[in-house]
Short mmCIF file of C-alpha atoms and ligand atoms in Angstrom, two decimals:
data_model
loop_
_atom_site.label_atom_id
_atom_site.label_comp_id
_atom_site.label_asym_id
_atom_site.label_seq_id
_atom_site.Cartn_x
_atom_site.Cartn_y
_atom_site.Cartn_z
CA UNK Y 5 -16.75 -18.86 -4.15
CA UNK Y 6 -15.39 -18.77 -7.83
CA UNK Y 7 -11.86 -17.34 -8.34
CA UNK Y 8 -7.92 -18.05 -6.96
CA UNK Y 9 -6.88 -14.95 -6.43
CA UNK Y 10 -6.07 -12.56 -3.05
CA UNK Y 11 -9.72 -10.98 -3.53
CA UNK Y 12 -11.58 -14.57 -3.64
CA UNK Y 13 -8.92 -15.30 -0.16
CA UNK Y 14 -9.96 -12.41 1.38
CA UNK Y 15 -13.82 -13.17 0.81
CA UNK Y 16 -13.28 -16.40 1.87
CA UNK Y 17 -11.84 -15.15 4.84
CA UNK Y 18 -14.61 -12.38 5.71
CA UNK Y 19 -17.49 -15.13 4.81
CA UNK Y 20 -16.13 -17.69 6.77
CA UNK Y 21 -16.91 -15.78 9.90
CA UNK Y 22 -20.34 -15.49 9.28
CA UNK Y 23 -23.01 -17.09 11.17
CA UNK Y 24 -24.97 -17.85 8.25
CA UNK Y 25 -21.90 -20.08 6.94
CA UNK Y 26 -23.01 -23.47 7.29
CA UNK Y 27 -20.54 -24.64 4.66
CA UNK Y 28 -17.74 -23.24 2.64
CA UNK Y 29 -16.31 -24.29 -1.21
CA UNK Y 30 -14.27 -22.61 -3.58
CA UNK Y 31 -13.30 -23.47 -7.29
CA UNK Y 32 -10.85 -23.61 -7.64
CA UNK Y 33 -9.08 -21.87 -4.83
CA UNK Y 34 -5.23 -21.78 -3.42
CA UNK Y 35 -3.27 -23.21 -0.10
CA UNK Y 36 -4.43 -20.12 1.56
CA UNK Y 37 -7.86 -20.46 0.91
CA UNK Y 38 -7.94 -24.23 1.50
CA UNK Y 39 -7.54 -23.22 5.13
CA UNK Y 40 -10.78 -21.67 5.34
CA UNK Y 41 -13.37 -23.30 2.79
CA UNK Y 42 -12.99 -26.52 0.87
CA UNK Y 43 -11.21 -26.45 -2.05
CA UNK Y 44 -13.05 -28.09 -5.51
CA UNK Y 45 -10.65 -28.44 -8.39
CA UNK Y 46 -13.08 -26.56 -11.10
CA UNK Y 47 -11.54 -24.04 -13.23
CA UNK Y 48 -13.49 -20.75 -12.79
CA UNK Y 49 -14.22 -20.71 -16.48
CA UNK Y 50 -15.47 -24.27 -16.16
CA UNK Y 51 -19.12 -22.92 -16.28
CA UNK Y 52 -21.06 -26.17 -16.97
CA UNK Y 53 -18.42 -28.08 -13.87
CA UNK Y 54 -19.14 -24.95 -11.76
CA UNK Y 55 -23.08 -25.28 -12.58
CA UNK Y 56 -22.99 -29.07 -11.71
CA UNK Y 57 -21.03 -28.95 -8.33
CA UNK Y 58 -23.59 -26.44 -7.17
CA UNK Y 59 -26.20 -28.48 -8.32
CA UNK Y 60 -25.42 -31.78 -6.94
CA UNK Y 61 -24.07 -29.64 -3.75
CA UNK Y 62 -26.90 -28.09 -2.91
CA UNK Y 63 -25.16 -24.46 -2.12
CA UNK Y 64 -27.39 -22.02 -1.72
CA UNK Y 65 -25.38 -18.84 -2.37
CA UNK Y 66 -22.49 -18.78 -5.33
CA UNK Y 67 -19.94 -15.76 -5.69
CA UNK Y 68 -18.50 -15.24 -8.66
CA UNK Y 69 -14.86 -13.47 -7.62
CA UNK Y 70 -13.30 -12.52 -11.30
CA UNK Y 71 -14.71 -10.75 -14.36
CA UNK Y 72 -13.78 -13.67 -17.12
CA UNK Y 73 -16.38 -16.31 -15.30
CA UNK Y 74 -18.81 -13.15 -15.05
CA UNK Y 75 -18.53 -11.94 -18.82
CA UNK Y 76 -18.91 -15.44 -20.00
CA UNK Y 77 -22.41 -15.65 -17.97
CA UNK Y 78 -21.47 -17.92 -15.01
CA UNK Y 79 -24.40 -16.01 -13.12
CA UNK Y 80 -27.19 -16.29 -15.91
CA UNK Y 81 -26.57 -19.98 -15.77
CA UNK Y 82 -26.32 -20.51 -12.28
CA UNK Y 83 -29.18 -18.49 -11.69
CA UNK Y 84 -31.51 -20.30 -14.73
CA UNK Y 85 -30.30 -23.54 -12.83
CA UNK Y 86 -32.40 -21.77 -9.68
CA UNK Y 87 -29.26 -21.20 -7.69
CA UNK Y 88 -28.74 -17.58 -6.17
CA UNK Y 89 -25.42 -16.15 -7.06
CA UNK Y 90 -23.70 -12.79 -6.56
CA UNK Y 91 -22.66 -10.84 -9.28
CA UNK Y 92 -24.11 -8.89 -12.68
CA UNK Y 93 -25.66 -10.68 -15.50
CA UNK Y 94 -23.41 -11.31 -18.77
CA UNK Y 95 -24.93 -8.36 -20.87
CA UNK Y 96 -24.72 -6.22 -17.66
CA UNK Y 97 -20.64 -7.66 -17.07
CA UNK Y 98 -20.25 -6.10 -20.53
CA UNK Y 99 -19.91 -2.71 -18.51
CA UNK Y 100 -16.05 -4.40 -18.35
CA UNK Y 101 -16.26 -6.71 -21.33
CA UNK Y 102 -16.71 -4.50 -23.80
CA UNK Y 103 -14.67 -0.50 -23.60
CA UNK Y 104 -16.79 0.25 -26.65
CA UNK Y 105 -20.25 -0.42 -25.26
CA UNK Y 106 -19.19 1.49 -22.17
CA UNK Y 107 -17.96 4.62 -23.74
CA UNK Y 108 -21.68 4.57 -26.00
CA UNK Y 109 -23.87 4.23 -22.94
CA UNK Y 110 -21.46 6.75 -21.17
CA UNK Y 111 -22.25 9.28 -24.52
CA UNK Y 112 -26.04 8.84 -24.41
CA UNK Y 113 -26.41 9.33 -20.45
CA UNK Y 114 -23.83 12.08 -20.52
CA UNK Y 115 -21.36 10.46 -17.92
CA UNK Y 116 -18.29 12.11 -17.82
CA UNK Y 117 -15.12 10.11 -19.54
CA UNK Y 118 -12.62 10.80 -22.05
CA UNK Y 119 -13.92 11.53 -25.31
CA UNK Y 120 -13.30 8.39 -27.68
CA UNK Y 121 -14.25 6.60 -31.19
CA UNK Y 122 -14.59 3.04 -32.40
CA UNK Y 123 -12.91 1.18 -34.89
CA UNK Y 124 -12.83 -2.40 -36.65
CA UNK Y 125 -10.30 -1.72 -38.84
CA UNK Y 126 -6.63 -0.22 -38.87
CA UNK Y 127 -6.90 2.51 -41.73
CA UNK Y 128 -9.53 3.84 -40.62
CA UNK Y 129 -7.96 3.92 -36.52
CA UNK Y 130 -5.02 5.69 -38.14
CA UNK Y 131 -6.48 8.27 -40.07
CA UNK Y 132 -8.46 9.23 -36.30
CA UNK Y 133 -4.82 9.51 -34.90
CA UNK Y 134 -3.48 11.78 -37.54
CA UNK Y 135 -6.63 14.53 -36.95
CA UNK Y 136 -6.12 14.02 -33.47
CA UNK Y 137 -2.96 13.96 -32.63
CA UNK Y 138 -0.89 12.70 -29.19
CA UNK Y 139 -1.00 11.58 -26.69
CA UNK Y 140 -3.64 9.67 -27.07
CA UNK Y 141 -5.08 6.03 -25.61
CA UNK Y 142 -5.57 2.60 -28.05
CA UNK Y 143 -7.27 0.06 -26.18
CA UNK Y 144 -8.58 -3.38 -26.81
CA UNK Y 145 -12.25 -3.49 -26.26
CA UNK Y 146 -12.33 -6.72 -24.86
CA UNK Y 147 -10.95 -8.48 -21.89
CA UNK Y 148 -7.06 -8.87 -22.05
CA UNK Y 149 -6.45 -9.58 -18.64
CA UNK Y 150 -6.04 -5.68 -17.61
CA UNK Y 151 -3.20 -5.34 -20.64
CA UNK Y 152 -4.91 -3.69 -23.31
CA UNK Y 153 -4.37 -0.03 -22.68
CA UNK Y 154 -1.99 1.98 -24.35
CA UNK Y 155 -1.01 5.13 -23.34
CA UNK Y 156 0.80 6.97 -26.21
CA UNK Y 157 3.09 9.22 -26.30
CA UNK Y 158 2.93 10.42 -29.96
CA UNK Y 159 1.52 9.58 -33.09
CA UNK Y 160 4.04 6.53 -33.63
CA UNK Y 161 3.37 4.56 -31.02
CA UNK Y 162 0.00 4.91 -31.85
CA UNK Y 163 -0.04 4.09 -34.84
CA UNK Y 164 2.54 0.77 -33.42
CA UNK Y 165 -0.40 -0.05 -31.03
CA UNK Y 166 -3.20 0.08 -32.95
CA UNK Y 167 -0.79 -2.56 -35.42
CA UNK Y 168 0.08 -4.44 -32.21
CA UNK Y 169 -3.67 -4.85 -31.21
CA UNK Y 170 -5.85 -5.41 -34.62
CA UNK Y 171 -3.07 -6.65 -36.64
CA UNK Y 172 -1.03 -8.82 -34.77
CA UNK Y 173 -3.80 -9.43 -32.36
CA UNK Y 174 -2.13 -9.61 -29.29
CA UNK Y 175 -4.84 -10.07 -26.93
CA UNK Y 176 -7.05 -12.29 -29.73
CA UNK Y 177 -10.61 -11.34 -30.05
CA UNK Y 178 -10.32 -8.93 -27.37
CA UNK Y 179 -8.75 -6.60 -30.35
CA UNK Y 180 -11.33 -7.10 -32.90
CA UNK Y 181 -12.64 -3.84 -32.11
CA UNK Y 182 -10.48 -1.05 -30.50
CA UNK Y 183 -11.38 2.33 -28.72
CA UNK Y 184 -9.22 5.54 -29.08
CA UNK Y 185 -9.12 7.80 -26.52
CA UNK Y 186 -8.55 11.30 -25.44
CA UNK Y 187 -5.57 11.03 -22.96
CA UNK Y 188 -6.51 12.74 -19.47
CA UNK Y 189 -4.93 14.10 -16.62
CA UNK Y 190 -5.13 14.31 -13.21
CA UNK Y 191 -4.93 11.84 -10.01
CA UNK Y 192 -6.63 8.52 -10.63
CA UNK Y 193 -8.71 6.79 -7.87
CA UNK Y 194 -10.57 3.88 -7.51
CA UNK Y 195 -13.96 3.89 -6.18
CA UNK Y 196 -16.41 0.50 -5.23
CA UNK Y 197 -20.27 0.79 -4.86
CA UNK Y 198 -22.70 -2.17 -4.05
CA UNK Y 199 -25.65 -2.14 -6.77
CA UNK Y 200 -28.90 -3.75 -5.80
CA UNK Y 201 -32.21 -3.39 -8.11
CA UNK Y 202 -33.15 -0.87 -5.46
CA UNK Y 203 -30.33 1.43 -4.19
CA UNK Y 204 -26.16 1.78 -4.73
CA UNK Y 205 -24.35 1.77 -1.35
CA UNK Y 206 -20.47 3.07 -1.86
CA UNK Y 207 -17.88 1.10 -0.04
CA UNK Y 208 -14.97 2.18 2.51
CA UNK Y 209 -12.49 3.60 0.21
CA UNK Y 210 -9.42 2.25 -1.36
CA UNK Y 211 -6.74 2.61 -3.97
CA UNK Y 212 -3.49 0.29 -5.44
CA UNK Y 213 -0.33 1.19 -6.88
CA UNK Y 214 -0.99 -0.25 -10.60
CA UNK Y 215 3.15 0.07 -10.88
CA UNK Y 216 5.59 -2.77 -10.32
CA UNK Y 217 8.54 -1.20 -8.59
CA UNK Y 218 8.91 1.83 -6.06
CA UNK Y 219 7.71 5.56 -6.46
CA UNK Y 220 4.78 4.35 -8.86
CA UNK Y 221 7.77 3.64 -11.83
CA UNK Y 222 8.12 0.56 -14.11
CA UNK Y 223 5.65 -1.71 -15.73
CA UNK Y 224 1.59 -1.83 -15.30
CA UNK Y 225 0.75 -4.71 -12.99
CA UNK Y 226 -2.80 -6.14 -11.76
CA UNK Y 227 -1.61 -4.08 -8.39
CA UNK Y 228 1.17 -4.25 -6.25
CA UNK Y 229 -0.14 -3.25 -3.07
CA UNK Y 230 -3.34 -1.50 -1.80
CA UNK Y 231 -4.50 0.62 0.93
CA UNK Y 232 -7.95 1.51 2.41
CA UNK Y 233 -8.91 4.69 2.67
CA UNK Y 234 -7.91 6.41 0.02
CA UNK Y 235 -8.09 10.00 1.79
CA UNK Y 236 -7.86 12.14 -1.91
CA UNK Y 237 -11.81 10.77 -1.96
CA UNK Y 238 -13.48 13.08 0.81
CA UNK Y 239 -17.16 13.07 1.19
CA UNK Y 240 -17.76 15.72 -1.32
CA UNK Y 241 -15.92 13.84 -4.03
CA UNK Y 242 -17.63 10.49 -2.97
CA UNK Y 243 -20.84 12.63 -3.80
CA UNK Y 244 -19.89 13.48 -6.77
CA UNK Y 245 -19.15 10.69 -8.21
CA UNK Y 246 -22.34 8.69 -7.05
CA UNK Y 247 -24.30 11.60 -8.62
CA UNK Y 248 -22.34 12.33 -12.06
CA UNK Y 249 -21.34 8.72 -12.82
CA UNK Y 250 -22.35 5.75 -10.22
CA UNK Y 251 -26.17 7.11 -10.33
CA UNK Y 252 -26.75 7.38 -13.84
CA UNK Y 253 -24.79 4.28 -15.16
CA UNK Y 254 -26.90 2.63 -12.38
CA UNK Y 255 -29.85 4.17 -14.46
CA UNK Y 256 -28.66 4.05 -17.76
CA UNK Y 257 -28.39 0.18 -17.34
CA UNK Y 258 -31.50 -0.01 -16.06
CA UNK Y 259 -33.16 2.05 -18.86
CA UNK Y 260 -31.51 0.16 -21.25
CA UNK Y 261 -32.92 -3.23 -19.97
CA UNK Y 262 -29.56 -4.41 -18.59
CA UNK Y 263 -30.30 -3.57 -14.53
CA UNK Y 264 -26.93 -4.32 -12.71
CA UNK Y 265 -26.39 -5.90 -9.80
CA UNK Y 266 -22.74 -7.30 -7.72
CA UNK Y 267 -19.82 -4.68 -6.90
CA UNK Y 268 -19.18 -1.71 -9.17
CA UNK Y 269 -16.01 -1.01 -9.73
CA UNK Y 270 -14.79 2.52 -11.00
CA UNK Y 271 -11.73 3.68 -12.45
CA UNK Y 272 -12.10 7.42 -12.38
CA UNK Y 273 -9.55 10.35 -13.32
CA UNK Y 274 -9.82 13.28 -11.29
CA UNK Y 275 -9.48 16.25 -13.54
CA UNK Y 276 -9.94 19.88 -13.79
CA UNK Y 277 -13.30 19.52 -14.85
CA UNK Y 278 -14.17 16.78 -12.48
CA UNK Y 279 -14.16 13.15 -11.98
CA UNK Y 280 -14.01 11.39 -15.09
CA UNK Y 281 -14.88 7.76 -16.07
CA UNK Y 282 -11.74 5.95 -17.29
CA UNK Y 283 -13.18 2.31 -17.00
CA UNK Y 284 -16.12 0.02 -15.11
CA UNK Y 285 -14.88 -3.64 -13.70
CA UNK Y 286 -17.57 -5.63 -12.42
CA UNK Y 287 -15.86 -6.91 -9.46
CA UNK Y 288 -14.36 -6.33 -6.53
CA UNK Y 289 -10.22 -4.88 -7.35
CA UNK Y 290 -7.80 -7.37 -6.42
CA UNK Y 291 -5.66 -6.53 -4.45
CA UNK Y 292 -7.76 -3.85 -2.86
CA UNK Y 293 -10.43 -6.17 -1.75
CA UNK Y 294 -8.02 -7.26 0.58
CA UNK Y 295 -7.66 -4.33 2.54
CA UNK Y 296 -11.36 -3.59 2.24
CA UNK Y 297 -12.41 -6.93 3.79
CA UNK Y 298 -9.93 -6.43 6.90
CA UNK Y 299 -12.09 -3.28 7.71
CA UNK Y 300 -15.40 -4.99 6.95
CA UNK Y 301 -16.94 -4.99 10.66
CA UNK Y 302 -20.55 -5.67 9.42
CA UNK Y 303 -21.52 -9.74 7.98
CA UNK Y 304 -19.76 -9.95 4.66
CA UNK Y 305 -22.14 -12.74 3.59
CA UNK Y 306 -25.50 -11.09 4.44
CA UNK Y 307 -23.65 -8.27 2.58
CA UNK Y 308 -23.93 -9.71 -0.85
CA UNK Y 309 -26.68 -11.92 0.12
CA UNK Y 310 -28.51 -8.89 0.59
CA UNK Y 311 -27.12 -7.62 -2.73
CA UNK Y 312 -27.76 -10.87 -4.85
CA UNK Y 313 -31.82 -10.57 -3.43
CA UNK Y 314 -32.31 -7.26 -3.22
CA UNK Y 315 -32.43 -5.78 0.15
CA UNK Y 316 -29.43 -3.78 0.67
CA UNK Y 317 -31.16 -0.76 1.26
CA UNK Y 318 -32.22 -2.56 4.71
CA UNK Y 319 -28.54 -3.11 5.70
CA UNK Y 320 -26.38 -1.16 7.12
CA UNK Y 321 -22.45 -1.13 6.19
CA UNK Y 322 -20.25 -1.23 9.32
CA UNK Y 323 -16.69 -1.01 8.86
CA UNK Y 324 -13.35 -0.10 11.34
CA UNK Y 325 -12.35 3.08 11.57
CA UNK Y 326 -8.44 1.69 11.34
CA UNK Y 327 -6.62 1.65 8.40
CA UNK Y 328 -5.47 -1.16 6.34
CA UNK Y 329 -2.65 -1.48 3.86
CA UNK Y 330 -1.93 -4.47 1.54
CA UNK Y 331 1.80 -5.19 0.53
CA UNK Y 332 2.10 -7.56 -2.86
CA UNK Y 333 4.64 -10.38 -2.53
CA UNK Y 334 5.11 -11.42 -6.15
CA UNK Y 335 7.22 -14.04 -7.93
CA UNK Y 336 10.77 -12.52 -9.73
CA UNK Y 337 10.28 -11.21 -13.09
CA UNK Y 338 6.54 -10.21 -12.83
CA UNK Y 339 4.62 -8.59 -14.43
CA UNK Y 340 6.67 -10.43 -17.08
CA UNK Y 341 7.98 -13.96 -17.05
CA UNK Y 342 8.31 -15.39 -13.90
CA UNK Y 343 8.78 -18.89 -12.29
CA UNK Y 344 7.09 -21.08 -10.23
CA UNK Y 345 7.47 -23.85 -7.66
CA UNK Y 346 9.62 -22.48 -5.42
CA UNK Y 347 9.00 -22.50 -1.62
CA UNK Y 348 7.51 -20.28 1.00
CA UNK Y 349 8.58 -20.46 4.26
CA UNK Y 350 8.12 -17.89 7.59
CA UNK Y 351 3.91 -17.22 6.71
CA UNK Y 352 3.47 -18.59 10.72
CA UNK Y 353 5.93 -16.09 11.54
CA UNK Y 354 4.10 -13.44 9.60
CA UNK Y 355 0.60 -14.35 11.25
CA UNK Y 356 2.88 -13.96 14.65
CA UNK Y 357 3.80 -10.89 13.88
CA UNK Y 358 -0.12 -9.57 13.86
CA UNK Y 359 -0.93 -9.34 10.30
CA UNK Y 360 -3.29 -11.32 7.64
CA UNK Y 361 -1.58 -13.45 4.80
CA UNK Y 362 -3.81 -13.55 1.98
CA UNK Y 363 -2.79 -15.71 -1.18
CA UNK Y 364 -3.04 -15.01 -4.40
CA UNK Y 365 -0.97 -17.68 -6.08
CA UNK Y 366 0.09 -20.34 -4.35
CA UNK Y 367 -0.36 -24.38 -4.14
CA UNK Y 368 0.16 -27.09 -1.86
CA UNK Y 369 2.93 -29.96 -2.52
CA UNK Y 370 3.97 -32.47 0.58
CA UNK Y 371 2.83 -29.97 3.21
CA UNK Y 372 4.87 -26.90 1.23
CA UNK Y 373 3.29 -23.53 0.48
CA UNK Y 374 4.95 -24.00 -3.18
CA UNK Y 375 4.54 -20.15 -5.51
CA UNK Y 376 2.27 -20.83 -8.70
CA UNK Y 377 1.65 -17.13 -9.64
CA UNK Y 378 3.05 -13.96 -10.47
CA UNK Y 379 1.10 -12.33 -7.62
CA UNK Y 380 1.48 -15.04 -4.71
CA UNK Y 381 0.28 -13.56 -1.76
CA UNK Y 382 -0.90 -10.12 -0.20
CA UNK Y 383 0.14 -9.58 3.31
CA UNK Y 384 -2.22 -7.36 5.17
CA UNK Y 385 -2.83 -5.38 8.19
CA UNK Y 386 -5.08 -3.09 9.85
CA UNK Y 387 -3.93 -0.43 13.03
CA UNK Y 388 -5.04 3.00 13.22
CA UNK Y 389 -3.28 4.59 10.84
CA UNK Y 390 -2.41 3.69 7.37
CA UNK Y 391 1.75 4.71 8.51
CA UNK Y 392 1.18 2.41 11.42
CA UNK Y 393 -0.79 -0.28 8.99
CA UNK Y 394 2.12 -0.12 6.32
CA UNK Y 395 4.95 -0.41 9.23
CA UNK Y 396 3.35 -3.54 10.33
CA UNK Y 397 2.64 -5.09 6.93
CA UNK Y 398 6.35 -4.90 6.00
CA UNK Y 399 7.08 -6.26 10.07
CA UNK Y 400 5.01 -9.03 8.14
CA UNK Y 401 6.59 -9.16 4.52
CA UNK Y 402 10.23 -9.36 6.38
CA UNK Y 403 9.36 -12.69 8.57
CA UNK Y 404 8.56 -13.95 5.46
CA UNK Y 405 11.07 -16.52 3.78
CA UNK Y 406 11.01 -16.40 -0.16
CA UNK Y 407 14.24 -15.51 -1.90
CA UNK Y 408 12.14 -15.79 -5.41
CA UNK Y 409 9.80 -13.40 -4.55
CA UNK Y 410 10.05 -9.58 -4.53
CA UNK Y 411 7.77 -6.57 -3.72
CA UNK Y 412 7.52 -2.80 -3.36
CA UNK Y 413 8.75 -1.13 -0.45
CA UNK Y 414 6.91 2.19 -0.83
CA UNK Y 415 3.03 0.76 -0.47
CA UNK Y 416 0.58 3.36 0.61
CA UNK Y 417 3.42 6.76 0.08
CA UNK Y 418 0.67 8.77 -1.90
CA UNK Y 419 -1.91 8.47 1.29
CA UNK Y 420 0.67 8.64 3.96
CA UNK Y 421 2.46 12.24 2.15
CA UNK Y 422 -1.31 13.17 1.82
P1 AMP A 526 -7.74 0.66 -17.76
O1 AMP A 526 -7.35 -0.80 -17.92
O2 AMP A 526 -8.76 1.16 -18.69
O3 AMP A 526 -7.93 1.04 -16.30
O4 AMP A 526 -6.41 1.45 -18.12
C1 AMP A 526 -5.19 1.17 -17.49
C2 AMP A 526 -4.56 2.45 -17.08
O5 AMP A 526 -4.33 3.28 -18.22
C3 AMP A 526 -5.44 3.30 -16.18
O6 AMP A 526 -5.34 2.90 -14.85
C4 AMP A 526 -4.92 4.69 -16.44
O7 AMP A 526 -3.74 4.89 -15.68
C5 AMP A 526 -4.54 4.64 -17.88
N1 AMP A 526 -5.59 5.20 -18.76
C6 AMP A 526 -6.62 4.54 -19.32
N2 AMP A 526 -7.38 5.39 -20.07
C7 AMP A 526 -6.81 6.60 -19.96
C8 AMP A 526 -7.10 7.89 -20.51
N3 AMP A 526 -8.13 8.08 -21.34
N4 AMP A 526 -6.28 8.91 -20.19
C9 AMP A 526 -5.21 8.73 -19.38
N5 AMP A 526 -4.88 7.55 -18.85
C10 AMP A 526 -5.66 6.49 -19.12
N1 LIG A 527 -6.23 -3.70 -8.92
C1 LIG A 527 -6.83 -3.46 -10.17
C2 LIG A 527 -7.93 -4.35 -10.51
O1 LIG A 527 -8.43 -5.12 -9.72
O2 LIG A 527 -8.39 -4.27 -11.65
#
């Protein structure tokens, strides 16, 4: 496993309990996950250290957990060094890398998304906004760690972002190029699809809350809390958006000579006219992995095995019909500065209490669980409902001890007033 986040715990987690898990490493990995693989201290955008542990390792199987490792083409090299790894190829990662190649493909398939233009330069960007009009969306087309969308509210802060991004280059190269966008409306879910060479098998359901404090308000965060299933996506919207957008990017890519293959992740806005394509990650969503895997029934590591060589469409996805609900514990002052080091007591009172303690940022020092994150750890649990899931995740947030730390106390409101 490649990644030190929640998701990479949680896949530790589900793999470990496979029978076909002879042997368990993860670079570079957290406390939590030490306790169920072995930890290698690798950076997961060490490519050539990641390429030669495997290598002198012998593992068989690598998964690569965040996008960064992916876009940079940890899998192309892994894979030329004839060792199987989950996960898309870097030109197929670009479906996240790069807003602007997204939005093209998405205009010569005819997938639904916002309608948008590209720019390399400010005038130019600015001239767009003043025939347009607001709101509208600047975004940077490269990776900036899930910051570079801005929603704006009028032509100002428009033209103030599209400054921010290109001219004082706030997320680096990411900004080079930038992508305006029409701003839509309407509810915005999450959906997760397995892509083989052969078939695309959608996942269990599940949504975050991208806000940092309670009723959705405040700052965008990588997610402060997650549930599984999302219950807005019924079966008739889980068909459409395999046939109008999963399906044809699936086919587009393929076309194109860019076939993809790992976990599809879709941002999508339901609108009046449909489900619309706001972005494409090329990983699993972190934190709602977390939920996902605690309703995984079926062998998570044939799972992507099966993925990674091809046979998915000979496997079948079994998964609990409970719920599952993911509360975010994360350090003060996140999504902005934060600090670390400070100790975590009560996670054996947690586990006590019936629920899963996945971390997300945390490190070992003298036999302490010390914080080293702004997201530090994702306290899960699974019961029937996703009421009766959230009431025992916060039964587990409470026996936890960490003054520094905060979280939301509203996790999984939309699906429960649903
Ligand atoms: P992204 O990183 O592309 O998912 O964007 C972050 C957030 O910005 C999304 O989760 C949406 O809430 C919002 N967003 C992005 N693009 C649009 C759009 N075209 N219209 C409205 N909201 C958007
Ligand atoms: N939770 C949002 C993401 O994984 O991008």
């Amino acid at each position: 496993m490649v990644g030190s986040g929640g998701r990479e715990h949680a896949l530790c987690w589900a793999i470990a309990k496979s029978p076909r898990c002879d042997a368990l490493y993860c670079a570079p990995g957290n406390a939590g996950i030490d306790q169920v693989a072995n930890c290698v201290n690798i950076d997961a955008m060490d490519l050539d250290g990641i390429v030669r542990f495997a290598k002198q390792n012998s593992i068989d199987f690598v998964i690569v957990g965040p996008e960064a490792p992916l876009v940079a083409g940890l899998v192309d090299r892994l894979e030329a060094a004839g060792i199987k790894a989950f996960g898309p190829s870097a030109e197929a990662a670009r479906l996240e890398g790069s807003k602007g190649m997204t939005k093209d493909l998405c205009a010569r398939h005819d997938i639904p998304t916002a309608d948008y233009a590209r720019f390399d330069e400010p005038d130019a960007a600015k001239e767009y906004i003043r025939i347009q009009g607001a709101p509208i969306v600047v975004k940077a087309d490269g990776l900036a760690a899930g910051k570079g969308v801005i929603l704006c509210r009028n032509e100002n802060e428009a033209y103030a972002a599209i400054d921010y991004i290109m001219t004082e280059t706030a997320f680096g190269e990411a900004g080079d190029e930038i992508v305006i966008e029409e701003f839509m409306t309407g509810e915005e879910v999450s959906f997760f699809a397995l892509v083989d060479d052969k078939c695309a098998k959608p996942l269990v359901t599940a949504q975050d809350h991208k806000a940092a404090f309670d009723g959705d308000v405040g700052p965008n965060t990588g997610g402060m809390g997650a549930y599984s299933p999302a219950p807005i996506i019924d079966d008739a919207l889980t068909q459409a958006i395999m046939d109008r957008i999963i399906t044809p990017t699936i086919c587009a890519m393929s076309e194109e000579g860019m076939p993809y293959n790992g976990v599809l992740y879709a941002g999508l806005m339901i609108t009046d006219d449909g489900p619309k394509l706001v972005e494409y990650n090329v990983r699993f969503g972190d934190p709602e992995c977390q939920p996902m895997m605690a309703r995984l029934k079926s062998d998570a590591l044939e799972i992507l095995l099966a993925c990674a060589e091809g046979w998915l469409d000979e496997i079948e996805l079994e998964w609990h019909k409970d719920a599952a609900l993911t509360v975010v514990l994360a350090a003060e002052g996140y999504p902005g500065a934060y600090m670390t080091g400070s100790e975590i007591r009560g996670l054996e009172a947690a586990t006590e209490e019936g629920v899963l303690v996945f971390h997300a940022g945390t490190k070992e020092s003298d036999g302490k669980i010390i914080a080293n994150g702004g997201r530090v750890l994702g306290v899960t649990a699974r019961a029937k409902t996703i009421k009766a899931a959230q009431k025992l995740a916060y039964k587990g947030v409470d026996a936890i001890d960490w003054p520094q730390g905060f979280c939301r106390r509203d996790i999984g409101w939309r699906a429960i007033k649903y």
